[in-house]
Short mmCIF file of C-alpha atoms in Angstrom, two decimals:
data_model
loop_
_atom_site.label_atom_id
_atom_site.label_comp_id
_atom_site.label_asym_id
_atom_site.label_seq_id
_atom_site.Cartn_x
_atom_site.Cartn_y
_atom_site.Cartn_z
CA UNK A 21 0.00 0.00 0.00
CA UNK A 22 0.49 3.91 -0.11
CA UNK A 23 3.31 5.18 2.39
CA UNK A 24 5.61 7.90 3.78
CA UNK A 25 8.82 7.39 5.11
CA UNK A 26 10.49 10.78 7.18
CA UNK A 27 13.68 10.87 8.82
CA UNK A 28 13.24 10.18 12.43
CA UNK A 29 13.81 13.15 14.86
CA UNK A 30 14.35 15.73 16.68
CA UNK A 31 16.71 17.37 14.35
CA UNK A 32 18.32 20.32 16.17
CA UNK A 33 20.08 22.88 15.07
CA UNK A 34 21.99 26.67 15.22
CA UNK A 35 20.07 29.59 13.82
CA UNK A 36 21.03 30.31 10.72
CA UNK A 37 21.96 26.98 9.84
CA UNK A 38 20.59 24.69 6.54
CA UNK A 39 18.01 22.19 7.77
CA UNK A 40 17.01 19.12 5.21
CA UNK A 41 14.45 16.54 6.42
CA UNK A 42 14.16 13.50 4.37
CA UNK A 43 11.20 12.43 2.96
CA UNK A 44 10.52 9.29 0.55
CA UNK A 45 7.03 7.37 -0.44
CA UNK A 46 5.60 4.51 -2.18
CA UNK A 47 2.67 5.12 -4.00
CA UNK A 48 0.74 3.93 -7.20
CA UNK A 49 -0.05 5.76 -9.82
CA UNK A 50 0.77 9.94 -9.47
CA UNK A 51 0.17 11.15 -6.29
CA UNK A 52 0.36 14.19 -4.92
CA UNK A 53 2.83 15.80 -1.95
CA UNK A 54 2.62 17.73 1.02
CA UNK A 55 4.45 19.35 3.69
CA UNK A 56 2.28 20.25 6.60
CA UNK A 57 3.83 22.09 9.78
CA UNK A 58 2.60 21.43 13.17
CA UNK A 59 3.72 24.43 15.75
CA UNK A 60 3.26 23.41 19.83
CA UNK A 61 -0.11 23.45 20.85
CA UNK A 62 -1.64 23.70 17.50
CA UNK A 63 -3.11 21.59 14.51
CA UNK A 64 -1.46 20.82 11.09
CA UNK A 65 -1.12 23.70 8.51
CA UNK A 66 0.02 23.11 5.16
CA UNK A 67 3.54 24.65 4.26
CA UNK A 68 3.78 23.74 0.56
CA UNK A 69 2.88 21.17 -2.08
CA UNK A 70 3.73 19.61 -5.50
CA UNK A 71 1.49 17.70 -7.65
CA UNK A 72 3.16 16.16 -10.34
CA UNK A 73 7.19 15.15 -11.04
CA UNK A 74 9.66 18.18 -10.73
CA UNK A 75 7.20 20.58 -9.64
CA UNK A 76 9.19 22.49 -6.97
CA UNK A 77 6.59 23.80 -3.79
CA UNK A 78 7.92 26.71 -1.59
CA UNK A 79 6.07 28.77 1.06
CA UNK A 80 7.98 30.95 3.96
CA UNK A 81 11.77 30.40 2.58
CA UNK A 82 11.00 26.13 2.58
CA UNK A 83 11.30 24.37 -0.60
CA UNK A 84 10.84 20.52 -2.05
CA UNK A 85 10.39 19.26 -5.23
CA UNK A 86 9.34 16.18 -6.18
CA UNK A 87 11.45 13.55 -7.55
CA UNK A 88 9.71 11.29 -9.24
CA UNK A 89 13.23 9.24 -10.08
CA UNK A 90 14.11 8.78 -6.06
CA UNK A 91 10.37 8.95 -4.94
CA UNK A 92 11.31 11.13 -3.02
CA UNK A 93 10.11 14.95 -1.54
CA UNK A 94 12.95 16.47 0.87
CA UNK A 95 12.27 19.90 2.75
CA UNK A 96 14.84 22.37 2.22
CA UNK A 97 15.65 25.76 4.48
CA UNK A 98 18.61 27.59 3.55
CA UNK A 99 18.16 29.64 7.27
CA UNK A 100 16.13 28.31 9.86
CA UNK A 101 14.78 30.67 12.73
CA UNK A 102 14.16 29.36 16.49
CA UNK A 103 10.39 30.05 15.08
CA UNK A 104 10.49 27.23 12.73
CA UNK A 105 10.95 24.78 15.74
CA UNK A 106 7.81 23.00 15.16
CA UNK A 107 7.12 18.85 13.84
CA UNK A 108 7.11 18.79 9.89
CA UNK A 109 4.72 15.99 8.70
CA UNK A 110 5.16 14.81 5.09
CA UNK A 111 2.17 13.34 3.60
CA UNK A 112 0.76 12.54 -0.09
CA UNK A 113 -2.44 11.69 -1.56
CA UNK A 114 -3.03 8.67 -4.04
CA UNK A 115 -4.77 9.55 -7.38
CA UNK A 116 -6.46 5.95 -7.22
CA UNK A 117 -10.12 6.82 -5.92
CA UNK A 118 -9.38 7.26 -2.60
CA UNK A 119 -10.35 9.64 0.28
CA UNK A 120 -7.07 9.32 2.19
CA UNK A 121 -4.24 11.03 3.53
CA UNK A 122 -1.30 9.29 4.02
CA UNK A 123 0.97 11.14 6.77
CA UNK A 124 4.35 10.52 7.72
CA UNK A 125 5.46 10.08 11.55
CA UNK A 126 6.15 13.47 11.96
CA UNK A 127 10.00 15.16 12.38
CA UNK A 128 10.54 17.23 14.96
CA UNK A 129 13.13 20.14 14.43
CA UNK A 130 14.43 22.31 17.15
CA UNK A 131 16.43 25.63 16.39
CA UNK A 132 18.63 27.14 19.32
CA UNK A 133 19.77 31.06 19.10
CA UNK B 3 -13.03 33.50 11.76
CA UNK B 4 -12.39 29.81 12.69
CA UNK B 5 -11.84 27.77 9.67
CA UNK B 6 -11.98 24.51 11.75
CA UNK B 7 -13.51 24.57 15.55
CA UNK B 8 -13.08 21.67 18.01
CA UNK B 9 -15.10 21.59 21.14
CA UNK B 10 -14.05 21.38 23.93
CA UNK B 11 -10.30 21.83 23.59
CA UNK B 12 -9.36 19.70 26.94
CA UNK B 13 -11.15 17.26 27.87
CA UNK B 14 -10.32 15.22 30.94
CA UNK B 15 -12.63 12.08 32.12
CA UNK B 16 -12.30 8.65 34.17
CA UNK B 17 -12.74 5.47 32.31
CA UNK B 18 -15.61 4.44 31.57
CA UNK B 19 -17.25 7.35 31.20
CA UNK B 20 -18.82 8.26 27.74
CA UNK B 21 -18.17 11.41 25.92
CA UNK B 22 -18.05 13.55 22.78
CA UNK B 23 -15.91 16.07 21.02
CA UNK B 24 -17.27 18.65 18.30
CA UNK B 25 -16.25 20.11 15.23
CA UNK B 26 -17.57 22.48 12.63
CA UNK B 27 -16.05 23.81 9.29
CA UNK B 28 -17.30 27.23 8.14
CA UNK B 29 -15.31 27.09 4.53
CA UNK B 30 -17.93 25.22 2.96
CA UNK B 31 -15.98 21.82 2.54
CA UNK B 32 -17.90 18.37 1.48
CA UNK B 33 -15.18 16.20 3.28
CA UNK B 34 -14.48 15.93 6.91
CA UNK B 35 -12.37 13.78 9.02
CA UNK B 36 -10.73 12.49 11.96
CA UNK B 37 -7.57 11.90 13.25
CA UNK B 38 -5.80 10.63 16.47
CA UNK B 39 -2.39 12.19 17.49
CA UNK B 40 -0.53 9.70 20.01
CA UNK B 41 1.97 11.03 22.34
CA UNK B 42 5.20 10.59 19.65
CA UNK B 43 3.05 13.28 17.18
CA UNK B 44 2.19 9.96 15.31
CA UNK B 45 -0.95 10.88 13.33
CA UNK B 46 -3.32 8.18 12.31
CA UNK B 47 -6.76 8.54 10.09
CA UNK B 48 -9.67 7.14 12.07
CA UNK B 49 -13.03 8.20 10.15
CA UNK B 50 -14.11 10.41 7.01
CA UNK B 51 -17.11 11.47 5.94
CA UNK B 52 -18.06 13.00 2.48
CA UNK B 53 -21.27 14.93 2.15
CA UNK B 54 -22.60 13.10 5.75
CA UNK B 55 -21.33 9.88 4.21
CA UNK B 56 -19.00 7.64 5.96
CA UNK B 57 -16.43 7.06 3.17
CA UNK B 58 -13.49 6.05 5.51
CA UNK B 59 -13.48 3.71 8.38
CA UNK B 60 -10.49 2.70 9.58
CA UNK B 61 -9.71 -0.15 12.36
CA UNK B 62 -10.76 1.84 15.28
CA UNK B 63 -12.88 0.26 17.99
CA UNK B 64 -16.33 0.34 17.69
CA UNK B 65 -16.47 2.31 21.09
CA UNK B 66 -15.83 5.24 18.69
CA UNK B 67 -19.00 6.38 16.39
CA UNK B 68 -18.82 9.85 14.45
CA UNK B 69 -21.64 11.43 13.74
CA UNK B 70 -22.51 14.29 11.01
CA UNK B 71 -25.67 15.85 11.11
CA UNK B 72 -24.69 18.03 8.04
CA UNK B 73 -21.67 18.58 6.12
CA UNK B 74 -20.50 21.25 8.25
CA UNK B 75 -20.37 19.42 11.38
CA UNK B 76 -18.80 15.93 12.25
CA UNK B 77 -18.69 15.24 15.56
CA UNK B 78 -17.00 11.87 17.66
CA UNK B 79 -18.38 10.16 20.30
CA UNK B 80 -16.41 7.74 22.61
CA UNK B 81 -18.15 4.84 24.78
CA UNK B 82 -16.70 3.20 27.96
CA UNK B 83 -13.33 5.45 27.51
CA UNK B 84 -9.97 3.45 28.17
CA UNK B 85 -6.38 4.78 29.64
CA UNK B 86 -5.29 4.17 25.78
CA UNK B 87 -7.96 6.46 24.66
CA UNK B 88 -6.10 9.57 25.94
CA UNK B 89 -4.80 11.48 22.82
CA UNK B 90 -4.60 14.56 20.65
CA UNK B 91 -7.95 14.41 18.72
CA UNK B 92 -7.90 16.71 15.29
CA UNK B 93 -10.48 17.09 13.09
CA UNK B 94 -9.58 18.42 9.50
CA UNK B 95 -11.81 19.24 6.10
CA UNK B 96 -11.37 19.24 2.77
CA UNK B 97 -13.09 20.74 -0.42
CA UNK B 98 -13.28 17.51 -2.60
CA UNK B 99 -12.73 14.40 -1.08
CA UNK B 100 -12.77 12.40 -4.10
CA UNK B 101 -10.41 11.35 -6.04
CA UNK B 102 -8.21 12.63 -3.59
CA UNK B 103 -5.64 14.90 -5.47
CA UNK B 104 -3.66 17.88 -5.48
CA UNK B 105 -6.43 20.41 -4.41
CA UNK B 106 -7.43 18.45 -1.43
CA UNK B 107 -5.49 20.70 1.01
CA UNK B 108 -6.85 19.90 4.51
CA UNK B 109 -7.66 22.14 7.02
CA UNK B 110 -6.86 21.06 10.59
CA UNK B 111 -8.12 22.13 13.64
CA UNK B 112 -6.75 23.08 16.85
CA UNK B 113 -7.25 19.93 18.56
CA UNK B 114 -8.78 18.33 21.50
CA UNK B 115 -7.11 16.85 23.98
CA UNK B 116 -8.56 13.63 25.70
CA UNK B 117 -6.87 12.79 29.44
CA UNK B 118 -8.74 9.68 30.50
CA UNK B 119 -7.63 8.84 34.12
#
């Protein structure tokens, strides 16, 4: 079936510093791919998406693109800020007929000053 | 205005007891759903409904029942609450539910979250 596979956490790191968190999936068929953020205290919000091979998404200096090749979706920052600390979920959506979500287990990044 | 409301936002019971948790969309969404948040962020689909149809069912005991009186409002009821029950609880919609595809952005909300003691 469908899945997400994220790089286990916490992932800290310096302000200022470039944060990657890895993000591959199995899927049939095309689907589509999400980041969503999840700050402390608070649901899921979406950060950016892509929805077809080589599309690059980008919202509040994060980028991914999908890789259709590696299957894979990585989340770029060239800068984090100690207000990115939050849990990054990556997550796609199957174009087979079906109502789902599939999320990933979540990555949780912490950014000292 | 609240895109997605959850009521009530803690909720802390013995076991045994029965209870519910609310939500309402205003943005006019066919799909609703949800989801249960375990203590390691894990996130994991339990119900959806589409247009007050129950589209997804997951393996969730049957002590859980959602209910959605219209599409705007999907709410979760829990009988004879265990210690295991205790958990983030989000609800999220979507516009179009199916086929699920790139425009299905979901909208989450805040969360309730279920201490059972």
């Amino acid at each position: 079936g469908d899945s997400v596979t994220q790089m286990e956490g916490p992932v800290t790191l310096s302000e200022e510093a470039f944060l990657t968190i890895n993000c591959t999936y199995t899927a049939t068929g095309y689907p589509s791919l999400f980041w969503y953020v999840q700050y402390p205290g608070e649901g899921l919000q979406l950060l950016l998406k892509a929805t077809k091979a080589d599309d690059k998404g980008s919202n509040k200096g994060f980028e991914a693109t999908y890789r259709k090749e590696t299957t894979s979706f990585h989340l770029e920052k060239g800068s984090v800020q100690v207000s990115d600390s939050a849990v990054y979920f990556c997550a796609l959506t199957a174009t087979s007929g079906t109502y789902k979500y599939i999320f990933g287990t979540g990555t949780r990044l912490k950014v000292l000053a | 205005d609240t895109a997605v409301s959850q009521t009530p936002k803690y909720l802390v019971t013995q076991m045994g007891n029965d209870k519910s948790i609310k939500c309402e969309q205003n943005l006019g969404h066919d799909t609703m759903y949800w989801y249960k948040q375990d203590s390691k962020k894990f996130l994991k689909i339990m119900f959806s409904y589409n247009n007050k149809e129950l589209i997804i069912n997951e393996t969730v005991p049957n002590r859980f029942s959602p209910k959605s009186p219209d599409k705007a409002h999907l709410n979760l009821h829990i009988n004879s609450l265990e210690l295991g029950d205790s958990a983030v609880y989000f609800c999220a919609s979507s516009q179009a539910g199916y086929p699920a595809g790139p425009y299905n952005e979901q909208f989450f909300g805040p969360g309730t979250r279920l201490t059972v003691l």
